[in-house]
PDB file of C-alpha atoms in Angstrom:
ATOM      1  CA  MET A   1     107.549 120.017 102.172  1.00 96.00           C
ATOM      2  CA  LYS A   2     104.815 122.554 102.856  1.00 97.00           C
ATOM      3  CA  LEU A   3     101.498 121.749 101.164  1.00 98.00           C
ATOM      4  CA  ALA A   4      98.084 123.401 100.927  1.00 97.00           C
ATOM      5  CA  ILE A   5      94.851 121.802  99.752  1.00 96.00           C
ATOM      6  CA  ILE A   6      92.014 123.359  97.760  1.00 95.00           C
ATOM      7  CA  GLY A   7      88.592 121.735  97.767  1.00 92.00           C
ATOM      8  CA  THR A   8      85.419 120.718  99.540  1.00 90.00           C
ATOM      9  CA  GLY A   9      83.551 117.624 100.622  1.00 88.00           C
ATOM     10  CA  SER A  10      84.592 114.047 101.188  1.00 86.00           C
ATOM     11  CA  GLN A  11      87.184 114.011  98.403  1.00 86.00           C
ATOM     12  CA  CYS A  12      89.085 116.936  99.892  1.00 90.00           C
ATOM     13  CA  GLN A  13      88.814 115.315 103.321  1.00 91.00           C
ATOM     14  CA  GLN A  14      90.303 112.121 101.865  1.00 90.00           C
ATOM     15  CA  HIS A  15      93.219 114.087 100.420  1.00 92.00           C
ATOM     16  CA  LEU A  16      93.818 115.837 103.751  1.00 93.00           C
ATOM     17  CA  ARG A  17      93.890 112.593 105.701  1.00 92.00           C
ATOM     18  CA  ALA A  18      96.218 110.992 103.164  1.00 91.00           C
ATOM     19  CA  TRP A  19      98.725 113.852 103.238  1.00 94.00           C
ATOM     20  CA  LEU A  20      98.746 113.886 107.040  1.00 94.00           C
ATOM     21  CA  THR A  21     100.225 110.366 106.998  1.00 92.00           C
ATOM     22  CA  PHE A  22     103.445 111.506 105.307  1.00 94.00           C
ATOM     23  CA  ARG A  23     106.111 112.737 107.708  1.00 94.00           C
ATOM     24  CA  GLU A  24     107.840 114.599 104.835  1.00 95.00           C
ATOM     25  CA  VAL A  25     104.737 116.780 104.327  1.00 96.00           C
ATOM     26  CA  THR A  26     103.340 119.585 106.478  1.00 97.00           C
ATOM     27  CA  VAL A  27      99.825 120.714 105.561  1.00 97.00           C
ATOM     28  CA  VAL A  28      99.983 124.468 106.133  1.00 97.00           C
ATOM     29  CA  GLY A  29      96.570 125.486 104.868  1.00 96.00           C
ATOM     30  CA  ILE A  30      93.245 124.528 103.323  1.00 96.00           C
ATOM     31  CA  ILE A  31      91.288 126.758 100.969  1.00 95.00           C
ATOM     32  CA  THR A  32      87.667 125.833 101.576  1.00 92.00           C
ATOM     33  CA  GLN A  33      84.287 127.038 102.761  1.00 88.00           C
ATOM     34  CA  ASP A  34      83.286 123.562 103.929  1.00 89.00           C
ATOM     35  CA  SER A  35      82.406 123.688 107.659  1.00 88.00           C
ATOM     36  CA  THR A  36      83.226 120.001 108.198  1.00 88.00           C
ATOM     37  CA  LEU A  37      86.680 120.478 106.718  1.00 90.00           C
ATOM     38  CA  GLN A  38      87.166 123.607 108.790  1.00 90.00           C
ATOM     39  CA  GLN A  39      86.516 121.606 111.957  1.00 91.00           C
ATOM     40  CA  GLU A  40      88.956 118.870 110.945  1.00 92.00           C
ATOM     41  CA  ALA A  41      91.565 121.492 110.053  1.00 92.00           C
ATOM     42  CA  GLU A  42      91.225 123.105 113.485  1.00 92.00           C
ATOM     43  CA  VAL A  43      91.766 119.752 115.175  1.00 92.00           C
ATOM     44  CA  ASN A  44      95.016 119.345 113.236  1.00 94.00           C
ATOM     45  CA  GLY A  45      96.163 122.927 113.712  1.00 94.00           C
ATOM     46  CA  ILE A  46      95.757 123.831 110.039  1.00 95.00           C
ATOM     47  CA  THR A  47      94.808 127.359 108.950  1.00 95.00           C
ATOM     48  CA  ILE A  48      91.730 127.865 106.755  1.00 95.00           C
ATOM     49  CA  TYR A  49      91.823 130.385 103.899  1.00 95.00           C
ATOM     50  CA  ASN A  50      89.062 131.636 101.619  1.00 92.00           C
ATOM     51  CA  ARG A  51      91.241 132.488  98.625  1.00 93.00           C
ATOM     52  CA  LEU A  52      94.556 131.404  97.121  1.00 95.00           C
ATOM     53  CA  GLU A  53      95.770 135.026  97.192  1.00 95.00           C
ATOM     54  CA  SER A  54      95.513 135.066 100.994  1.00 94.00           C
ATOM     55  CA  LEU A  55      97.330 131.765 101.316  1.00 95.00           C
ATOM     56  CA  ILE A  56     100.202 133.000  99.137  1.00 95.00           C
ATOM     57  CA  GLN A  57     100.386 136.300 101.030  1.00 94.00           C
ATOM     58  CA  TYR A  58     100.468 134.883 104.555  1.00 93.00           C
ATOM     59  CA  THR A  59     101.945 131.376 104.206  1.00 93.00           C
ATOM     60  CA  ASP A  60     105.123 129.844 102.858  1.00 95.00           C
ATOM     61  CA  VAL A  61     103.922 126.977 100.645  1.00 97.00           C
ATOM     62  CA  ASP A  62     105.750 124.687  98.207  1.00 98.00           C
ATOM     63  CA  VAL A  63     102.841 122.908  96.519  1.00 98.00           C
ATOM     64  CA  ILE A  64      99.049 123.091  96.277  1.00 97.00           C
ATOM     65  CA  ASP A  65      96.796 120.077  95.805  1.00 96.00           C
ATOM     66  CA  VAL A  66      93.576 120.882  93.912  1.00 94.00           C
ATOM     67  CA  ALA A  67      91.387 118.106  95.302  1.00 91.00           C
ATOM     68  CA  THR A  68      87.997 119.023  93.820  1.00 86.00           C
ATOM     69  CA  PRO A  69      86.838 121.014  90.754  1.00 85.00           C
ATOM     70  CA  VAL A  70      87.264 124.797  90.730  1.00 86.00           C
ATOM     71  CA  ARG A  71      85.515 127.443  88.629  1.00 83.00           C
ATOM     72  CA  SER A  72      88.635 128.882  86.999  1.00 88.00           C
ATOM     73  CA  PRO A  73      91.298 126.153  86.876  1.00 91.00           C
ATOM     74  CA  LEU A  74      93.647 127.985  84.495  1.00 93.00           C
ATOM     75  CA  GLU A  75      93.535 131.167  86.577  1.00 95.00           C
ATOM     76  CA  LEU A  76      94.306 129.220  89.737  1.00 95.00           C
ATOM     77  CA  VAL A  77      97.233 127.295  88.217  1.00 96.00           C
ATOM     78  CA  THR A  78      98.637 130.491  86.712  1.00 97.00           C
ATOM     79  CA  MET A  79      98.512 132.253  90.065  1.00 97.00           C
ATOM     80  CA  ALA A  80     100.299 129.375  91.775  1.00 97.00           C
ATOM     81  CA  ALA A  81     102.943 129.078  89.063  1.00 98.00           C
ATOM     82  CA  GLU A  82     103.680 132.805  89.166  1.00 97.00           C
ATOM     83  CA  ALA A  83     104.282 132.405  92.903  1.00 97.00           C
ATOM     84  CA  ASN A  84     106.710 129.519  92.190  1.00 97.00           C
ATOM     85  CA  ILE A  85     104.344 126.972  93.727  1.00 98.00           C
ATOM     86  CA  HIS A  86     104.088 123.459  92.303  1.00 98.00           C
ATOM     87  CA  VAL A  87     100.601 122.189  91.460  1.00 98.00           C
ATOM     88  CA  ILE A  88      99.007 118.786  91.966  1.00 96.00           C
ATOM     89  CA  TYR A  89      95.782 118.858  89.969  1.00 92.00           C
ATOM     90  CA  GLY A  90      94.009 115.902  91.548  1.00 79.00           C
ATOM     91  CA  THR A  91      90.648 116.329  89.849  1.00 80.00           C
ATOM     92  CA  LEU A  92      90.080 116.364  86.098  1.00 76.00           C
ATOM     93  CA  ALA A  93      86.377 117.228  86.176  1.00 74.00           C
ATOM     94  CA  ALA A  94      85.296 120.529  84.578  1.00 74.00           C
ATOM     95  CA  ILE A  95      88.526 121.011  82.631  1.00 85.00           C
ATOM     96  CA  ASN A  96      89.306 120.809  78.914  1.00 87.00           C
ATOM     97  CA  SER A  97      92.314 120.072  76.727  1.00 90.00           C
ATOM     98  CA  ASN A  98      92.851 123.730  75.799  1.00 92.00           C
ATOM     99  CA  GLU A  99      93.086 124.706  79.472  1.00 92.00           C
ATOM    100  CA  VAL A 100      95.533 121.916  80.198  1.00 94.00           C
ATOM    101  CA  SER A 101      97.690 123.005  77.259  1.00 95.00           C
ATOM    102  CA  LYS A 102      97.870 126.528  78.681  1.00 96.00           C
ATOM    103  CA  MET A 103      98.562 125.171  82.173  1.00 96.00           C
ATOM    104  CA  ILE A 104     101.506 123.207  80.800  1.00 96.00           C
ATOM    105  CA  SER A 105     102.910 126.332  79.163  1.00 97.00           C
ATOM    106  CA  VAL A 106     102.621 128.567  82.227  1.00 98.00           C
ATOM    107  CA  CYS A 107     104.134 125.929  84.531  1.00 97.00           C
ATOM    108  CA  MET A 108     107.042 125.376  82.134  1.00 97.00           C
ATOM    109  CA  LYS A 109     107.581 129.134  81.945  1.00 98.00           C
ATOM    110  CA  HIS A 110     107.878 129.426  85.726  1.00 98.00           C
ATOM    111  CA  LYS A 111     109.720 126.098  86.125  1.00 97.00           C
ATOM    112  CA  VAL A 112     107.227 124.501  88.490  1.00 98.00           C
ATOM    113  CA  GLN A 113     105.812 121.000  88.318  1.00 97.00           C
ATOM    114  CA  LEU A 114     102.253 120.324  87.149  1.00 97.00           C
ATOM    115  CA  LEU A 115     101.292 116.859  88.368  1.00 96.00           C
ATOM    116  CA  MET A 116      98.125 115.244  87.047  1.00 92.00           C
ATOM    117  CA  GLY A 117      97.185 111.625  87.456  1.00 80.00           C
ATOM    118  CA  ASN A 118      95.067 108.654  86.484  1.00 80.00           C
ATOM    119  CA  THR A 119      94.450 106.090  89.208  1.00 83.00           C
ATOM    120  CA  TYR A 120      94.547 103.298  86.627  1.00 88.00           C
ATOM    121  CA  ARG A 121      98.268 103.923  86.127  1.00 90.00           C
ATOM    122  CA  HIS A 122      98.672 103.003  89.799  1.00 88.00           C
ATOM    123  CA  THR A 123      96.035 100.253  90.056  1.00 87.00           C
ATOM    124  CA  PRO A 124      97.494  96.705  90.092  1.00 87.00           C
ATOM    125  CA  GLU A 125      94.764  95.225  87.883  1.00 89.00           C
ATOM    126  CA  PHE A 126      95.253  97.775  85.106  1.00 92.00           C
ATOM    127  CA  ILE A 127      99.049  97.734  85.425  1.00 92.00           C
ATOM    128  CA  GLN A 128      99.124  93.944  85.236  1.00 93.00           C
ATOM    129  CA  ALA A 129      96.672  93.768  82.324  1.00 95.00           C
ATOM    130  CA  ARG A 130      98.891  96.132  80.341  1.00 96.00           C
ATOM    131  CA  LEU A 131     101.979  94.139  81.302  1.00 95.00           C
ATOM    132  CA  GLN A 132     100.444  90.863  80.104  1.00 94.00           C
ATOM    133  CA  ILE A 133      99.424  92.481  76.812  1.00 96.00           C
ATOM    134  CA  ASN A 134     102.918  93.890  76.289  1.00 95.00           C
ATOM    135  CA  LYS A 135     104.403  90.462  77.021  1.00 94.00           C
ATOM    136  CA  GLY A 136     102.212  89.026  74.276  1.00 94.00           C
ATOM    137  CA  LEU A 137     100.496  86.531  76.564  1.00 93.00           C
ATOM    138  CA  ILE A 138      97.151  86.998  74.777  1.00 95.00           C
ATOM    139  CA  GLY A 139      98.762  87.446  71.378  1.00 95.00           C
ATOM    140  CA  LYS A 140      97.705  90.170  68.983  1.00 95.00           C
ATOM    141  CA  THR A 141      94.895  92.148  70.553  1.00 95.00           C
ATOM    142  CA  GLY A 142      91.628  92.359  68.677  1.00 94.00           C
ATOM    143  CA  VAL A 143      88.580  93.625  70.538  1.00 96.00           C
ATOM    144  CA  ILE A 144      88.680  95.453  73.882  1.00 96.00           C
ATOM    145  CA  ARG A 145      85.484  95.923  75.901  1.00 98.00           C
ATOM    146  CA  ILE A 146      85.457  98.199  78.935  1.00 97.00           C
ATOM    147  CA  ARG A 147      82.541  99.194  81.149  1.00 96.00           C
ATOM    148  CA  SER A 148      82.693 101.842  83.860  1.00 94.00           C
ATOM    149  CA  GLY A 149      79.727 103.051  85.894  1.00 90.00           C
ATOM    150  CA  VAL A 150      79.401 105.435  88.838  1.00 87.00           C
ATOM    151  CA  PRO A 151      76.445 107.127  90.570  1.00 86.00           C
ATOM    152  CA  TYR A 152      75.086 110.277  88.966  1.00 82.00           C
ATOM    153  CA  PRO A 153      77.128 113.207  90.351  1.00 78.00           C
ATOM    154  CA  ASN A 154      75.750 115.917  92.561  1.00 68.00           C
ATOM    155  CA  ASN A 155      77.235 119.225  93.584  1.00 56.00           C
ATOM    156  CA  ASP A 156      76.088 119.162  97.185  1.00 50.00           C
ATOM    157  CA  ASP A 157      79.651 119.445  98.449  1.00 48.00           C
ATOM    158  CA  GLN A 158      81.178 121.133  95.408  1.00 51.00           C
ATOM    159  CA  ILE A 159      80.828 124.275  93.355  1.00 53.00           C
ATOM    160  CA  ASN A 160      78.132 124.363  90.707  1.00 57.00           C
ATOM    161  CA  ILE A 161      79.993 123.109  87.643  1.00 64.00           C
ATOM    162  CA  ASP A 162      79.048 121.628  84.303  1.00 69.00           C
ATOM    163  CA  ARG A 163      79.583 117.872  84.287  1.00 77.00           C
ATOM    164  CA  ASN A 164      80.528 115.837  81.241  1.00 87.00           C
ATOM    165  CA  LEU A 165      80.328 112.032  81.184  1.00 90.00           C
ATOM    166  CA  PHE A 166      83.138 111.438  78.686  1.00 93.00           C
ATOM    167  CA  ASN A 167      85.472 113.920  80.406  1.00 90.00           C
ATOM    168  CA  GLU A 168      84.949 112.428  83.848  1.00 88.00           C
ATOM    169  CA  VAL A 169      84.028 108.749  83.684  1.00 91.00           C
ATOM    170  CA  GLY A 170      85.600 108.101  80.292  1.00 93.00           C
ATOM    171  CA  LEU A 171      88.858 110.020  80.742  1.00 92.00           C
ATOM    172  CA  PRO A 172      90.813 107.443  82.804  1.00 92.00           C
ATOM    173  CA  HIS A 173      89.962 104.786  80.220  1.00 95.00           C
ATOM    174  CA  PHE A 174      90.963 106.972  77.286  1.00 96.00           C
ATOM    175  CA  ASP A 175      94.336 107.436  78.963  1.00 95.00           C
ATOM    176  CA  TRP A 176      94.741 103.731  79.728  1.00 96.00           C
ATOM    177  CA  LEU A 177      93.907 102.817  76.129  1.00 96.00           C
ATOM    178  CA  ARG A 178      96.557 105.274  74.843  1.00 95.00           C
ATOM    179  CA  TRP A 179      99.060 104.024  77.421  1.00 95.00           C
ATOM    180  CA  THR A 180      98.473 100.399  76.450  1.00 96.00           C
ATOM    181  CA  PHE A 181      97.736 100.425  72.705  1.00 95.00           C
ATOM    182  CA  GLY A 182      99.111 103.737  71.438  1.00 94.00           C
ATOM    183  CA  GLU A 183      97.208 106.530  69.726  1.00 94.00           C
ATOM    184  CA  ALA A 184      93.631 106.359  68.459  1.00 95.00           C
ATOM    185  CA  GLU A 185      92.852 107.202  64.845  1.00 95.00           C
ATOM    186  CA  MET A 186      89.033 107.172  64.908  1.00 96.00           C
ATOM    187  CA  VAL A 187      86.382 107.839  67.551  1.00 97.00           C
ATOM    188  CA  MET A 188      82.637 107.212  67.197  1.00 97.00           C
ATOM    189  CA  SER A 189      80.238 107.758  70.067  1.00 97.00           C
ATOM    190  CA  ARG A 190      76.653 108.259  71.183  1.00 96.00           C
ATOM    191  CA  ARG A 191      75.067 109.335  74.444  1.00 94.00           C
ATOM    192  CA  VAL A 192      71.677 108.591  76.021  1.00 93.00           C
ATOM    193  CA  ASN A 193      70.010 110.613  78.795  1.00 89.00           C
ATOM    194  CA  HIS A 194      66.889 109.687  80.767  1.00 86.00           C
ATOM    195  CA  SER A 195      65.627 109.246  84.351  1.00 82.00           C
ATOM    196  CA  ASP A 196      64.893 106.220  86.505  1.00 79.00           C
ATOM    197  CA  ILE A 197      61.543 105.488  88.140  1.00 80.00           C
ATOM    198  CA  GLU A 198      62.402 107.826  91.034  1.00 78.00           C
ATOM    199  CA  GLY A 199      63.317 110.683  88.710  1.00 78.00           C
ATOM    200  CA  THR A 200      67.073 110.390  89.227  1.00 79.00           C
ATOM    201  CA  PRO A 201      69.007 111.373  86.083  1.00 83.00           C
ATOM    202  CA  ILE A 202      70.803 108.568  84.263  1.00 88.00           C
ATOM    203  CA  GLU A 203      73.330 108.965  81.468  1.00 92.00           C
ATOM    204  CA  TYR A 204      75.016 106.394  79.252  1.00 94.00           C
ATOM    205  CA  GLY A 205      77.855 106.931  76.816  1.00 96.00           C
ATOM    206  CA  PHE A 206      79.099 104.469  74.213  1.00 97.00           C
ATOM    207  CA  VAL A 207      82.434 105.021  72.460  1.00 98.00           C
ATOM    208  CA  THR A 208      84.144 103.011  69.735  1.00 98.00           C
ATOM    209  CA  LEU A 209      87.834 103.714  69.179  1.00 98.00           C
ATOM    210  CA  ARG A 210      90.060 102.348  66.461  1.00 96.00           C
ATOM    211  CA  MET A 211      93.670 102.383  67.629  1.00 95.00           C
ATOM    212  CA  THR A 212      96.596 102.801  65.244  1.00 93.00           C
ATOM    213  CA  ASP A 213      97.752  99.218  65.960  1.00 93.00           C
ATOM    214  CA  GLY A 214      94.411  97.892  64.683  1.00 94.00           C
ATOM    215  CA  THR A 215      92.857  97.210  68.094  1.00 96.00           C
ATOM    216  CA  ILE A 216      89.163  98.073  68.376  1.00 97.00           C
ATOM    217  CA  ALA A 217      88.020  99.317  71.783  1.00 98.00           C
ATOM    218  CA  TYR A 218      84.416  99.562  72.932  1.00 98.00           C
ATOM    219  CA  LEU A 219      83.932 101.752  75.997  1.00 98.00           C
ATOM    220  CA  GLU A 220      80.646 102.027  77.863  1.00 97.00           C
ATOM    221  CA  CYS A 221      80.560 104.640  80.610  1.00 95.00           C
ATOM    222  CA  SER A 222      77.575 105.640  82.683  1.00 93.00           C
ATOM    223  CA  TRP A 223      76.195 107.700  85.486  1.00 89.00           C
ATOM    224  CA  SER A 224      73.749 105.024  86.551  1.00 86.00           C
ATOM    225  CA  ASP A 225      75.310 102.611  89.037  1.00 76.00           C
ATOM    226  CA  TYR A 226      74.661 102.772  92.787  1.00 77.00           C
ATOM    227  CA  ALA A 227      78.375 102.312  93.431  1.00 78.00           C
ATOM    228  CA  GLN A 228      81.497 102.525  91.299  1.00 82.00           C
ATOM    229  CA  HIS A 229      81.868  99.469  89.070  1.00 88.00           C
ATOM    230  CA  THR A 230      84.468  98.757  86.403  1.00 92.00           C
ATOM    231  CA  SER A 231      84.992  95.694  84.246  1.00 94.00           C
ATOM    232  CA  PHE A 232      86.833  94.789  81.085  1.00 95.00           C
ATOM    233  CA  GLU A 233      87.359  91.968  78.632  1.00 96.00           C
ATOM    234  CA  LEU A 234      90.579  92.111  76.623  1.00 96.00           C
ATOM    235  CA  THR A 235      90.823  89.558  73.825  1.00 96.00           C
ATOM    236  CA  GLY A 236      93.681  88.487  71.599  1.00 95.00           C
ATOM    237  CA  ASN A 237      94.337  85.615  69.225  1.00 94.00           C
ATOM    238  CA  LYS A 238      96.012  83.618  72.027  1.00 93.00           C
ATOM    239  CA  GLY A 239      93.896  84.377  75.057  1.00 93.00           C
ATOM    240  CA  MET A 240      91.817  86.764  77.111  1.00 94.00           C
ATOM    241  CA  ILE A 241      92.100  88.937  80.229  1.00 93.00           C
ATOM    242  CA  THR A 242      88.961  89.695  82.223  1.00 93.00           C
ATOM    243  CA  TYR A 243      88.404  91.985  85.169  1.00 91.00           C
ATOM    244  CA  ASP A 244      85.433  92.860  87.374  1.00 90.00           C
ATOM    245  CA  SER A 245      85.835  95.168  90.337  1.00 86.00           C
ATOM    246  CA  GLN A 246      82.962  93.430  92.140  1.00 82.00           C
ATOM    247  CA  ASP A 247      84.860  90.143  92.320  1.00 79.00           C
ATOM    248  CA  ASN A 248      87.107  89.275  95.271  1.00 59.00           C
ATOM    249  CA  ASN A 249      90.019  88.379  92.975  1.00 57.00           C
ATOM    250  CA  PRO A 250      88.991  90.385  89.943  1.00 55.00           C
ATOM    251  CA  LEU A 251      91.835  90.085  87.417  1.00 61.00           C
ATOM    252  CA  LEU A 252      92.036  86.766  85.565  1.00 62.00           C
ATOM    253  CA  LEU A 253      94.309  85.814  82.686  1.00 65.00           C
ATOM    254  CA  GLN A 254      93.241  82.828  80.598  1.00 64.00           C
ATOM    255  CA  ASN A 255      95.408  81.788  77.678  1.00 60.00           C
ATOM    256  CA  HIS A 256      95.339  78.830  75.308  1.00 50.00           C
ATOM    257  CA  LEU A 257      97.528  76.817  77.705  1.00 48.00           C
ATOM    258  CA  SER A 258      94.694  76.950  80.240  1.00 42.00           C
ATOM    259  CA  THR A 259      96.812  78.623  82.899  1.00 47.00           C
ATOM    260  CA  LEU A 260      94.964  80.893  85.295  1.00 49.00           C
ATOM    261  CA  ILE A 261      96.633  83.817  87.046  1.00 50.00           C
ATOM    262  CA  GLU A 262      94.986  85.792  89.841  1.00 51.00           C
ATOM    263  CA  TYR A 263      96.003  89.229  91.103  1.00 48.00           C
ATOM    264  CA  LYS A 264      94.879  90.477  94.484  1.00 46.00           C
ATOM    265  CA  LYS A 265      93.169  93.843  94.710  1.00 45.00           C
ATOM    266  CA  GLU A 266      95.133  96.612  96.462  1.00 42.00           C
ATOM    267  CA  GLY A 267      94.344 100.174  97.451  1.00 50.00           C
ATOM    268  CA  VAL A 268      95.904 102.903  95.320  1.00 68.00           C
ATOM    269  CA  ASP A 269      95.392 106.191  97.174  1.00 73.00           C
ATOM    270  CA  THR A 270      98.512 106.017  99.319  1.00 80.00           C
ATOM    271  CA  ARG A 271     100.565 104.837  96.336  1.00 86.00           C
ATOM    272  CA  ILE A 272      99.496 107.848  94.248  1.00 90.00           C
ATOM    273  CA  PHE A 273     100.263 110.413  96.930  1.00 92.00           C
ATOM    274  CA  ARG A 274     103.626 108.810  97.630  1.00 93.00           C
ATOM    275  CA  HIS A 275     104.399 108.974  93.904  1.00 94.00           C
ATOM    276  CA  TYR A 276     103.468 112.673  93.771  1.00 95.00           C
ATOM    277  CA  LEU A 277     105.732 113.331  96.748  1.00 96.00           C
ATOM    278  CA  GLN A 278     108.668 111.510  95.165  1.00 96.00           C
ATOM    279  CA  CYS A 279     108.169 113.499  91.948  1.00 96.00           C
ATOM    280  CA  LEU A 280     108.258 116.756  93.905  1.00 96.00           C
ATOM    281  CA  LEU A 281     111.409 115.626  95.708  1.00 95.00           C
ATOM    282  CA  GLY A 282     113.023 114.835  92.361  1.00 94.00           C
ATOM    283  CA  ASN A 283     113.271 111.087  93.001  1.00 96.00           C
ATOM    284  CA  GLU A 284     110.772 109.888  90.369  1.00 95.00           C
ATOM    285  CA  LYS A 285     109.359 110.986  87.026  1.00 94.00           C
ATOM    286  CA  PRO A 286     105.561 111.358  86.735  1.00 93.00           C
ATOM    287  CA  ALA A 287     103.832 108.112  85.742  1.00 91.00           C
ATOM    288  CA  MET A 288     101.405 110.275  83.763  1.00 92.00           C
ATOM    289  CA  SER A 289     102.441 113.629  82.348  1.00 93.00           C
ATOM    290  CA  ALA A 290     100.193 116.645  81.884  1.00 93.00           C
ATOM    291  CA  GLU A 291     100.635 116.071  78.140  1.00 94.00           C
ATOM    292  CA  ASP A 292      99.098 112.607  78.593  1.00 94.00           C
ATOM    293  CA  VAL A 293      96.129 114.222  80.337  1.00 93.00           C
ATOM    294  CA  MET A 294      95.772 116.696  77.474  1.00 93.00           C
ATOM    295  CA  LYS A 295      95.757 113.889  74.880  1.00 94.00           C
ATOM    296  CA  ALA A 296      93.212 111.867  76.865  1.00 94.00           C
ATOM    297  CA  LEU A 297      91.023 114.972  77.067  1.00 93.00           C
ATOM    298  CA  GLN A 298      91.336 115.337  73.296  1.00 94.00           C
ATOM    299  CA  LEU A 299      89.811 111.853  72.955  1.00 96.00           C
ATOM    300  CA  ALA A 300      86.976 112.995  75.233  1.00 94.00           C
ATOM    301  CA  ASP A 301      86.620 116.057  72.983  1.00 93.00           C
ATOM    302  CA  ALA A 302      86.423 113.734  69.984  1.00 95.00           C
ATOM    303  CA  ALA A 303      83.717 111.659  71.685  1.00 96.00           C
ATOM    304  CA  ASN A 304      81.706 114.808  72.427  1.00 94.00           C
ATOM    305  CA  GLN A 305      82.191 116.028  68.866  1.00 94.00           C
ATOM    306  CA  SER A 306      81.011 112.683  67.487  1.00 96.00           C
ATOM    307  CA  VAL A 307      77.824 112.874  69.561  1.00 96.00           C
ATOM    308  CA  ALA A 308      77.170 116.453  68.408  1.00 95.00           C
ATOM    309  CA  GLN A 309      77.764 115.688  64.714  1.00 95.00           C
ATOM    310  CA  GLY A 310      76.429 112.136  64.628  1.00 95.00           C
ATOM    311  CA  GLN A 311      79.423 110.792  62.736  1.00 95.00           C
ATOM    312  CA  PRO A 312      82.928 109.408  63.355  1.00 96.00           C
ATOM    313  CA  VAL A 313      85.783 111.754  64.185  1.00 95.00           C
ATOM    314  CA  PHE A 314      89.129 111.024  62.549  1.00 94.00           C
ATOM    315  CA  LEU A 315      91.923 112.275  64.770  1.00 91.00           C
ATOM    316  CA  SER A 316      94.232 113.129  61.870  1.00 81.00           C
ATOM    317  CA  LYS A 317      91.767 115.857  60.875  1.00 61.00           C
ATOM    318  CA  GLY A 318      91.806 117.519  64.285  1.00 53.00           C
ATOM    319  CA  VAL A 319      89.261 117.712  67.082  1.00 57.00           C
ATOM    320  CA  GLU A 320      86.954 120.516  68.160  1.00 53.00           C
ATOM    321  CA  CYS A 321      86.941 121.382  71.869  1.00 50.00           C
ATOM    322  CA  LEU A 322      83.187 121.670  72.438  1.00 49.00           C
TER     323      LEU A 322
END
């Protein structure tokens, strides 16, 4: 399978190195202006292009992997689809639910795959937590608390794009909540912006979601941590599941029988790329559909709308894409 990558910086480099490990894949081009990536491409005999149009004109390619945010995501996906090229959209920053809806339509029209993902659907801790909930090991779920923090983003190795905390840090959690508990019926949120003592921007977002099954989820996401950190506490009437990414064995299940289960942490990058490849080969169905991404983005839209209006957003009444 012939693949091309679009992007810059360390994230694009990570995608390149991952794809080079698959014997079924030949990386035929990289669309970038990143000098470091250009050097690595030359070492591996990969051609550099400045624009997707040039890649399509001069190279036979089956799929493109959009590794980092682009200025006009819908335009790029449309161009690829019209050329009968499948699209892996590996970054969900700087994109909204309306754009994803249009991407879905254009890819369906041209019968190409649009693959979008959430690492939590491939992360053992999140998979196992969902499995234990579905098995009823903690009983009827009541209150869910999730915290996710990452460093404040910079655009040193990316295009100058507008960043949104709920769309980026919150999005994977919105999807996991839908995947685990079903749809949300109400979203209430607030956001706080300030700077630390060194003048570095800091942003906090707090979201309360009421799910249709009665579960209440509290999500705190932030651009404030020095390194990525995620934790959760999932409570039910029969037990609790806790997780902290900073622990060596982070996922613990404690139920009323006092049994303790530990799950070892595993890497997910290779698993995700292998899954994408199997989907493209027709051997697997996507773990997360583009429609799932669109619905998770609609929850991010609801969180942004709640901040702007200062009141809860009820999903049955529709959501504004701000």
